[in-house]
Amino acid sequence: MTLVHMPVPDAGTLARRDEIIAGLGQLVPKRRMVTEERGLKPWESDALTAHAQLPLVVVLPETTEEVSRILAFCHANGVKVVPRGAGTSLSGGALPLADGVLMSMMRFNRVLDIDFPNRAVVAQPGVTNLGITRAVEHRGFYYAPDPSSQLACSIGGNVAENSGGVHSLKYGLTTNNVLGLEMVLMTGEVIRLGGKHLDSEGYDLMALVTGSEGLLAVITEVTVRILKAPESARAVLVAFTSSDNAADAVADIIAAGIIPGGMEMMDHPAINAAEDFLHVGYPRDAEALLIVELDGPPVEVDDLIGRVEAIVKARGAVECRISTSDAERLSFWAGRKAAFPAVGRISPDYLCMDGTIPRKAISQVLKRMRELSAEYGLRVANVFHAGDGNLHPLILYDANKPGELERAEAFGADILRLCVAVGGVLTGEHGVGVEKRDLMGTMFDETDLAHQMRVKCAFDDKQLLNPGKMFPELSRCAELGRLHVHAGALRFPDLPRF
Amino acid sequence: MDTLCPSSEAEVLDILAAAIGDCVPLAPTGLGTKAGIGRPVKHARLDLSGLAGVILYEPEELVVTVRAGTPVDEVVELLAGKGQQLAFEPPVWRTPDGGASRGTIGGLVAANLSGPRRLKAGAVRDHILGVRGVSGRAEAFKAGGRVVKNVTGYDLARGLAGSWGTLAVLTEVTFKVLPKAETELTLAVAGLAPAHAVEALTGAMHLSADVSSAAHLLAAESGAPFAQEPRTVLRLEGFVASVDARAEVVARHLAPFGPVERLEAAASADVWAGIRDLGSVGEAGEALWRISLPPASAAVFADRVAGLEPRRLAFDWSGGLVWLWVDDRLPDLGAAVIRAAIAVCGGGHATLIRGQDASRSRIDVFEPQPAPLAALSARLKAQFDPAGILNPGRMGGER
Ligand SMILES: Cc1cc2nc3c(=O)[nH]c(=O)nc-3n(C[C@H](O)[C@H](O)[C@H](O)COP(=O)(O)OP(=O)(O)OC[C@H]3O[C@@H](n4cnc5c(N)ncnc54)[C@H](O)[C@@H]3O)c2cc1C
């Protein structure tokens, strides 16, 4: 049994299941609803497979209008709704609720507008991340944020999670690359934010919705900016005998004013798992491997490669390979990109953590993690976005061994507390979901959390959209809204009142 | 006007608590560089310039944390000492006493107004990592953190950008900073008509040349950096060898548009400082609008507003930002024509940056919003400032 518990389902809703299904049947054709238990099974979890729950029913709307009607219906009937994209969330954001409608957005799968002059693409939320790049690459453009799951994950899910990728170091996260959104509130109201212009107007609601994990609104359209691909890219593969040296090299590269297109690190267990899986030629005895990619015009790339080489050698690199062709560059990346499945091969199950720390704390945190690994008796492999201090410790466990999942979760929680203690955060790109929900208190105090929940109350005061995720406790909006007025102190006797 | 001058977050908290109890609305204020933007409000001033000072600067971590009342100019200088910068290029504005300043950090975030490099590097909001503040509930809270990658909870730190002091009084801000480029260079072409200029700018953004800024100044009678002849300018920044290589690519692209002038580092920096600070250009009797548009539509927009007989017109952000100066005797300062033109261009928004108080009370200084969006914004305001003590009315409507 996992350590994280979901809110108790509402018995009234469960009892009204047939009625709710009939009501939804008036709004979408039956063939776009899943109600039978066998059919519901594939929807029971996202990529955080430690958690599973059959939803009340699955609906697959195709138009904004349908989304609006479904949400309005659920709002009127007090029924919870969980939005779902491709289901690749690693934090359980798309975990169904027994008393909730699971709304799959994957029928929204069209690219609506490719606007090269304005360097923007308008897409429906179910279009995959890679699908956007595919739609524009014939003219040398691409969409910059590139999560490793880009072949599968949806742009709507990316917005909901504010996803990042290897290229985020230089080109930003989803939030820095979204220009406009169409969204539907729980009431069914349709709202558009931004567009093809650069700064959106009024309150920055787009900032709030990006990364809101399906708790604020259902996203029905996304406008992203696309970039012209850099002229060339080369990568350096560097091996170190100590992870401290690797971490120091990372800091030195940034300190030299170089912001690489990507800068990733793998530790000894991860290197070997990748090597076992793909035989890409990673040095097996290295304690740490660094992949640094530089992009831009060839003269710049060549120049920077030289600078990076000098830096890593000064930090005691034992091996430094420089890619001489695109094929070689991609081979450097192959092992890194396949790190998760590679680790999946050496262990029946794994938990992928996602804390971010200041770069200077990398070696300290890796060291403590090794100690914790010994204490918990569980192996851990590290692959991470070193350039921005975003760690991905993979904790290996076997769910079939009693108590191992709980131990893995406790180990993971310790790692995240450590991240916060050194000045970092609980999650860099995977989201809080159900996984890190109960740890929110290590980073935020009650007042901090109350202010976040007030955002929720402005968008969804009945708290019907994806409840049980992100916040450790569900507080009622009416209570949160109460203003504690201190007795009129009359400090401003001379000021005009309202 | 009455002014309150807290010197710590605790004092801000105290003042806001009393303001709720006494039903006194307050206007959070820094150095007053943007006092003329938005609806004129007559609230007592909460002068935050006493909340100044750098709390943490770690150049190797690319992060700086400062108190909200710190002058931006000081932060810019501090970072420059380590070869770093706020990459969104905070503009210089006029101060109420006729001076020039980038204002305070809090004001910078509250207004989210960025300079020319916004095109490539993103806006103020894109560089915010975390904040501390006191909401209109007289409660101190923090949001975000001090690392670049952070999705822990709602992105409230970024969400407060552009809220003009109507949701919370910021007391502390953490920014991501970036290395300054080794060098810069500008390529310029003179004499282009707006449609041609937009073609030149748009085409430049389609090169693998990493253009960091792209602007066009139309001809004008007065007001540097404007001149008798229109001028189209493209900036390249980075390592020396790279800038040279990319300059060749851009020069080839510009050649068909006319003779290409090359401005080396110092001259280039001058040009962009002028464009960055367009908000402080203007004479008595003029009103100034700042318009955000789909970049490729700037020339269409210019054409649509020609009837207003603009005193000056400039395109920045490759056309995505238009500055428009009009005669301030125009009945609505051109608002209706401007907003109709924006609609034709595919959407965007217009903000009145300068105008007389009487006009600013009458005209929508910020873009009017459709009902559901306005209602959502009002609900957010009510959540953060239920008693309406923070700058009520500054953004118009119920904000
Ligand atoms: C092998 C693997 C590698 C990964 N690598 C990365 C990585 O490098 N970087 C990274 O950031 N993430 C990574 N992830 C995590 C995941 O892919 C991202 O979080 C992704 O953005 C989720 O998209 P999705 O379409 O699968 O959304 P889902 O998993 O279906 O949903 C995620 C959340 O978004 C909400 N949601 C989905 N669609 C909508 C919508 N239209 N409107 C409102 N809310 C919505 C859901 O309610 C849920 O809370 C990885 C995952 C896997 C399995």
CSV table of C-alpha atoms in Angstrom, one decimal, chain A residues 171-491:
chain,number,residue,atom,x,y,z
A,171,TYR,CA,15.2,28.1,-24.2
A,172,GLY,CA,12.9,28.0,-21.2
A,173,LEU,CA,10.1,25.9,-19.9
A,174,THR,CA,6.6,25.6,-21.3
A,175,THR,CA,5.6,28.8,-19.5
A,176,ASN,CA,8.2,30.8,-21.4
A,177,ASN,CA,7.0,29.4,-24.7
A,178,VAL,CA,3.2,29.7,-24.5
A,179,LEU,CA,1.6,32.7,-26.1
A,180,GLY,CA,-2.1,32.0,-25.8
A,181,LEU,CA,-4.6,29.6,-24.3
A,182,GLU,CA,-8.3,28.8,-24.6
A,183,MET,CA,-9.7,27.2,-21.5
A,184,VAL,CA,-13.0,26.2,-20.0
A,185,LEU,CA,-13.7,26.9,-16.4
A,186,MET,CA,-15.6,24.4,-14.2
A,187,THR,CA,-18.7,26.5,-14.8
A,188,GLY,CA,-18.5,25.9,-18.5
A,189,GLU,CA,-17.4,29.5,-19.2
A,190,VAL,CA,-14.9,29.7,-22.1
A,191,ILE,CA,-12.0,32.1,-21.7
A,192,ARG,CA,-9.2,33.1,-24.0
A,193,LEU,CA,-5.9,34.4,-22.8
A,194,GLY,CA,-3.2,36.0,-24.9
A,195,GLY,CA,-2.9,35.2,-28.6
A,196,LYS,CA,-0.1,35.6,-31.1
A,197,HIS,CA,1.2,38.7,-29.4
A,198,LEU,CA,4.0,38.5,-26.9
A,199,ASP,CA,2.7,39.9,-23.6
A,200,SER,CA,-0.7,38.9,-22.4
A,201,GLU,CA,-3.0,41.6,-21.0
A,202,GLY,CA,-4.3,42.1,-17.5
A,203,TYR,CA,-3.4,39.7,-14.7
A,204,ASP,CA,-1.0,37.0,-15.8
A,205,LEU,CA,-3.6,34.3,-15.6
A,206,MET,CA,-1.6,32.3,-18.2
A,207,ALA,CA,1.2,32.1,-15.6
A,208,LEU,CA,-1.2,30.7,-13.1
A,209,VAL,CA,-2.9,28.2,-15.5
A,210,THR,CA,0.5,27.0,-16.8
A,211,GLY,CA,1.6,24.4,-14.2
A,212,SER,CA,-1.9,24.2,-12.6
A,213,GLU,CA,-2.0,20.4,-13.0
A,214,GLY,CA,-5.6,20.4,-14.2
A,215,LEU,CA,-6.9,22.1,-11.1
A,216,LEU,CA,-7.9,25.5,-12.5
A,217,ALA,CA,-9.4,24.9,-16.0
A,218,VAL,CA,-9.5,22.5,-18.9
A,219,ILE,CA,-7.2,23.7,-21.7
A,220,THR,CA,-8.9,23.4,-25.1
A,221,GLU,CA,-6.4,25.3,-27.3
A,222,VAL,CA,-2.8,26.3,-27.0
A,223,THR,CA,-0.8,28.9,-29.0
A,224,VAL,CA,3.0,28.4,-28.7
A,225,ARG,CA,5.9,30.3,-30.1
A,226,ILE,CA,8.2,28.4,-32.5
A,227,LEU,CA,11.9,29.1,-33.0
A,228,LYS,CA,14.2,28.8,-36.0
A,229,ALA,CA,16.5,25.9,-35.3
A,230,PRO,CA,20.1,26.8,-34.6
A,231,GLU,CA,22.4,26.3,-37.6
A,232,SER,CA,24.5,23.6,-35.9
A,233,ALA,CA,24.9,21.7,-32.7
A,234,ARG,CA,27.7,19.6,-31.2
A,235,ALA,CA,28.0,17.7,-28.0
A,236,VAL,CA,30.8,16.9,-25.6
A,237,LEU,CA,30.7,13.7,-23.6
A,238,VAL,CA,32.9,14.0,-20.5
A,239,ALA,CA,33.7,11.3,-18.0
A,240,PHE,CA,34.8,12.0,-14.4
A,241,THR,CA,36.1,9.8,-11.6
A,242,SER,CA,34.2,11.8,-9.0
A,243,SER,CA,30.8,13.4,-9.2
A,244,ASP,CA,32.1,16.4,-7.2
A,245,ASN,CA,34.4,17.2,-10.1
A,246,ALA,CA,31.6,16.9,-12.6
A,247,ALA,CA,29.4,19.2,-10.5
A,248,ASP,CA,32.2,21.7,-10.2
A,249,ALA,CA,32.7,21.6,-14.0
A,250,VAL,CA,29.0,22.4,-14.5
A,251,ALA,CA,29.3,25.4,-12.2
A,252,ASP,CA,32.5,26.6,-14.0
A,253,ILE,CA,30.8,26.4,-17.4
A,254,ILE,CA,27.9,28.6,-16.3
A,255,ALA,CA,30.3,30.9,-14.5
A,256,ALA,CA,32.2,31.4,-17.8
A,257,GLY,CA,29.1,32.9,-19.3
A,258,ILE,CA,28.2,29.9,-21.3
A,259,ILE,CA,24.6,28.8,-21.4
A,260,PRO,CA,24.7,25.4,-23.3
A,261,GLY,CA,21.7,24.2,-25.3
A,262,GLY,CA,21.7,21.3,-22.8
A,263,MET,CA,23.9,20.1,-20.0
A,264,GLU,CA,23.0,16.7,-18.5
A,265,MET,CA,24.7,14.5,-15.9
A,266,MET,CA,24.4,10.7,-15.2
A,267,ASP,CA,25.9,8.9,-12.2
A,268,HIS,CA,27.6,5.5,-12.2
A,269,PRO,CA,24.5,3.3,-11.8
A,270,ALA,CA,22.7,5.2,-14.5
A,271,ILE,CA,25.7,5.1,-16.9
A,272,ASN,CA,25.9,1.3,-16.5
A,273,ALA,CA,22.1,0.8,-16.9
A,274,ALA,CA,22.2,2.8,-20.1
A,275,GLU,CA,25.3,0.9,-21.4
A,276,ASP,CA,23.7,-2.5,-20.6
A,277,PHE,CA,20.6,-1.4,-22.5
A,278,LEU,CA,22.0,0.3,-25.6
A,279,HIS,CA,25.8,-0.3,-25.7
A,280,VAL,CA,26.3,3.3,-26.7
A,281,GLY,CA,29.9,3.2,-25.6
A,282,TYR,CA,29.7,5.2,-22.3
A,283,PRO,CA,32.8,4.6,-20.1
A,284,ARG,CA,31.5,2.1,-17.6
A,285,ASP,CA,34.0,2.9,-14.8
A,286,ALA,CA,33.2,6.6,-14.8
A,287,GLU,CA,31.6,7.9,-11.6
A,288,ALA,CA,29.9,10.7,-13.5
A,289,LEU,CA,29.2,11.5,-17.1
A,290,LEU,CA,28.4,14.9,-18.4
A,291,ILE,CA,26.8,15.6,-21.8
A,292,VAL,CA,27.1,19.3,-22.9
A,293,GLU,CA,25.5,20.4,-26.1
A,294,LEU,CA,26.3,23.7,-27.7
A,295,ASP,CA,24.3,25.2,-30.5
A,296,GLY,CA,24.5,28.1,-32.8
A,297,PRO,CA,26.6,29.1,-35.9
A,298,PRO,CA,29.5,26.7,-36.4
A,299,VAL,CA,32.2,29.3,-35.5
A,300,GLU,CA,30.4,29.8,-32.1
A,301,VAL,CA,29.9,26.2,-31.4
A,302,ASP,CA,33.6,25.4,-32.3
A,303,ASP,CA,34.8,28.2,-30.1
A,304,LEU,CA,32.6,27.2,-27.1
A,305,ILE,CA,33.5,23.5,-27.5
A,306,GLY,CA,37.1,24.6,-27.0
A,307,ARG,CA,36.3,26.6,-23.9
A,308,VAL,CA,34.2,23.7,-22.4
A,309,GLU,CA,37.0,21.3,-23.1
A,310,ALA,CA,39.5,23.4,-21.3
A,311,ILE,CA,37.1,23.8,-18.3
A,312,VAL,CA,36.4,20.1,-17.9
A,313,LYS,CA,40.0,19.1,-18.3
A,314,ALA,CA,40.9,21.6,-15.6
A,315,ARG,CA,38.4,19.8,-13.4
A,316,GLY,CA,40.1,16.5,-14.0
A,317,ALA,CA,38.0,14.9,-16.7
A,318,VAL,CA,39.4,11.5,-17.5
A,319,GLU,CA,37.8,11.4,-21.0
A,320,CYS,CA,36.4,14.0,-23.3
A,321,ARG,CA,34.8,13.1,-26.6
A,322,ILE,CA,33.6,15.7,-29.0
A,323,SER,CA,31.0,14.9,-31.6
A,324,THR,CA,32.2,15.3,-35.1
A,325,SER,CA,28.9,14.5,-36.8
A,326,ASP,CA,25.2,14.7,-36.0
A,327,ALA,CA,25.0,10.9,-35.8
A,328,GLU,CA,27.7,10.9,-33.2
A,329,ARG,CA,26.0,13.7,-31.3
A,330,LEU,CA,22.8,11.8,-31.2
A,331,SER,CA,24.6,8.7,-30.0
A,332,PHE,CA,25.9,10.6,-27.0
A,333,TRP,CA,22.3,11.5,-26.2
A,334,ALA,CA,20.9,8.0,-26.9
A,335,GLY,CA,21.8,6.6,-23.5
A,336,ARG,CA,20.6,9.7,-21.7
A,337,LYS,CA,17.3,9.8,-23.5
A,338,ALA,CA,16.7,6.1,-22.8
A,339,ALA,CA,17.8,6.3,-19.2
A,340,PHE,CA,14.3,5.6,-17.7
A,341,PRO,CA,13.6,2.5,-19.8
A,342,ALA,CA,17.2,1.4,-19.2
A,343,VAL,CA,16.7,1.6,-15.4
A,344,GLY,CA,13.3,-0.1,-15.9
A,345,ARG,CA,15.2,-3.1,-17.2
A,346,ILE,CA,17.4,-3.6,-14.1
A,347,SER,CA,14.6,-3.2,-11.6
A,348,PRO,CA,11.0,-4.4,-11.5
A,349,ASP,CA,9.8,-0.9,-10.5
A,350,TYR,CA,11.2,2.6,-10.0
A,351,LEU,CA,10.1,5.9,-8.6
A,352,CYS,CA,11.4,9.0,-10.5
A,353,MET,CA,11.9,11.9,-8.2
A,354,ASP,CA,12.3,15.5,-9.5
A,355,GLY,CA,13.6,18.0,-7.0
A,356,THR,CA,15.6,21.1,-8.1
A,357,ILE,CA,18.6,22.4,-6.1
A,358,PRO,CA,21.1,25.2,-6.4
A,359,ARG,CA,23.9,23.9,-8.6
A,360,LYS,CA,26.5,24.4,-5.9
A,361,ALA,CA,24.7,21.8,-3.8
A,362,ILE,CA,24.9,19.0,-6.4
A,363,SER,CA,27.8,17.1,-4.9
A,364,GLN,CA,26.6,17.5,-1.4
A,365,VAL,CA,23.1,16.2,-2.3
A,366,LEU,CA,24.5,13.3,-4.3
A,367,LYS,CA,26.7,12.2,-1.4
A,368,ARG,CA,23.8,12.3,1.1
A,369,MET,CA,21.6,10.4,-1.4
A,370,ARG,CA,24.2,7.6,-1.5
A,371,GLU,CA,24.1,7.4,2.3
A,372,LEU,CA,20.3,7.4,2.3
A,373,SER,CA,20.4,4.6,-0.3
A,374,ALA,CA,22.5,2.5,2.1
A,375,GLU,CA,20.2,3.3,5.0
A,376,TYR,CA,17.0,2.4,3.1
A,377,GLY,CA,18.6,-0.6,1.4
A,378,LEU,CA,17.3,0.6,-2.0
A,379,ARG,CA,19.4,1.4,-5.1
A,380,VAL,CA,19.2,4.8,-6.7
A,381,ALA,CA,20.4,5.9,-10.1
A,382,ASN,CA,20.7,9.5,-11.1
A,383,VAL,CA,20.1,11.2,-14.4
A,384,PHE,CA,19.6,14.9,-14.3
A,385,HIS,CA,19.4,18.3,-15.9
A,386,ALA,CA,22.6,19.5,-14.3
A,387,GLY,CA,22.6,22.9,-15.9
A,388,ASP,CA,19.6,23.9,-14.0
A,389,GLY,CA,20.1,21.7,-10.9
A,390,ASN,CA,17.0,19.6,-11.7
A,391,LEU,CA,17.6,16.1,-10.3
A,392,HIS,CA,16.0,12.9,-11.4
A,393,PRO,CA,16.9,10.2,-8.8
A,394,LEU,CA,15.4,6.9,-9.8
A,395,ILE,CA,14.7,4.8,-6.8
A,396,LEU,CA,14.7,1.1,-7.6
A,397,TYR,CA,12.2,-1.1,-5.8
A,398,ASP,CA,10.1,-4.2,-6.3
A,399,ALA,CA,6.4,-3.6,-5.7
A,400,ASN,CA,5.9,-7.3,-5.1
A,401,LYS,CA,8.1,-7.3,-2.0
A,402,PRO,CA,6.0,-6.3,0.9
A,403,GLY,CA,6.9,-2.9,2.3
A,404,GLU,CA,9.3,-1.9,-0.6
A,405,LEU,CA,7.0,0.7,-2.2
A,406,GLU,CA,6.5,2.4,1.2
A,407,ARG,CA,10.2,2.3,1.8
A,408,ALA,CA,10.8,3.8,-1.7
A,409,GLU,CA,8.3,6.5,-1.1
A,410,ALA,CA,9.8,7.4,2.3
A,411,PHE,CA,13.3,7.5,0.7
A,412,GLY,CA,11.9,9.7,-2.1
A,413,ALA,CA,10.4,12.0,0.5
A,414,ASP,CA,13.7,12.3,2.3
A,415,ILE,CA,15.5,13.2,-0.9
A,416,LEU,CA,12.9,16.0,-1.6
A,417,ARG,CA,13.2,17.3,2.0
A,418,LEU,CA,16.9,17.4,1.4
A,419,CYS,CA,16.4,19.4,-1.8
A,420,VAL,CA,14.3,22.0,0.1
A,421,ALA,CA,16.8,22.1,2.9
A,422,VAL,CA,19.6,23.1,0.6
A,423,GLY,CA,17.5,25.9,-0.9
A,424,GLY,CA,15.8,24.0,-3.7
A,425,VAL,CA,12.3,22.9,-4.4
A,426,LEU,CA,10.1,19.7,-4.4
A,427,THR,CA,9.6,19.5,-8.1
A,428,GLY,CA,11.3,21.0,-11.1
A,429,GLU,CA,9.1,19.8,-13.9
A,430,HIS,CA,7.0,16.7,-13.1
A,431,GLY,CA,4.4,18.5,-10.8
A,432,VAL,CA,3.1,17.9,-7.4
A,433,GLY,CA,0.2,15.7,-8.2
A,434,VAL,CA,-0.6,13.1,-5.6
A,435,GLU,CA,3.0,12.1,-5.2
A,436,LYS,CA,4.4,15.2,-3.5
A,437,ARG,CA,1.1,16.6,-2.3
A,438,ASP,CA,1.8,15.8,1.4
A,439,LEU,CA,5.2,17.4,1.2
A,440,MET,CA,4.0,20.8,0.2
A,441,GLY,CA,4.3,21.8,3.9
A,442,THR,CA,8.1,21.4,3.8
A,443,MET,CA,8.3,24.3,1.3
A,444,PHE,CA,5.3,26.4,2.1
A,445,ASP,CA,3.8,27.5,5.4
A,446,GLU,CA,0.0,27.6,5.9
A,447,THR,CA,-0.3,31.2,4.7
A,448,ASP,CA,1.7,30.5,1.6
A,449,LEU,CA,-0.6,27.6,0.8
A,450,ALA,CA,-3.7,29.5,1.7
A,451,HIS,CA,-2.8,32.1,-1.0
A,452,GLN,CA,-2.3,29.4,-3.5
A,453,MET,CA,-5.7,27.9,-2.7
A,454,ARG,CA,-7.3,31.3,-3.1
A,455,VAL,CA,-6.2,31.1,-6.7
A,456,LYS,CA,-8.1,27.9,-6.9
A,457,CYS,CA,-11.1,29.5,-5.3
A,458,ALA,CA,-11.1,32.3,-7.9
A,459,PHE,CA,-11.2,29.7,-10.7
A,460,ASP,CA,-13.2,26.8,-9.2
A,461,ASP,CA,-14.8,27.7,-5.9
A,462,LYS,CA,-16.6,24.3,-5.6
A,463,GLN,CA,-13.3,22.6,-6.0
A,464,LEU,CA,-14.6,20.1,-8.4
A,465,LEU,CA,-11.7,20.1,-10.8
A,466,ASN,CA,-9.0,17.5,-10.1
A,467,PRO,CA,-9.4,17.7,-6.2
A,468,GLY,CA,-7.0,15.7,-4.0
A,469,LYS,CA,-4.0,16.7,-6.1
A,470,MET,CA,-1.4,19.3,-5.3
A,471,PHE,CA,-2.8,20.5,-1.9
A,472,PRO,CA,-2.3,18.4,1.3
A,473,GLU,CA,-5.7,19.5,2.6
A,474,LEU,CA,-9.0,20.5,1.0
A,475,SER,CA,-10.1,23.7,2.7
A,476,ARG,CA,-13.4,25.2,1.8
A,477,CYS,CA,-13.3,28.4,-0.2
A,478,ALA,CA,-15.8,30.1,2.2
A,479,GLU,CA,-13.4,29.5,5.1
A,480,LEU,CA,-10.4,30.7,3.1
A,481,GLY,CA,-12.3,33.7,2.0
A,482,ARG,CA,-13.0,35.0,5.6
A,483,LEU,CA,-11.1,38.2,6.3
A,484,HIS,CA,-9.7,38.5,9.8
A,485,VAL,CA,-10.2,42.1,10.5
A,486,HIS,CA,-8.2,43.6,13.3
A,487,ALA,CA,-10.3,46.1,15.2
A,488,GLY,CA,-10.2,49.5,13.5
A,489,ALA,CA,-7.0,50.9,14.9
A,490,LEU,CA,-7.7,54.2,13.3
A,491,ARG,CA,-4.1,54.6,12.4
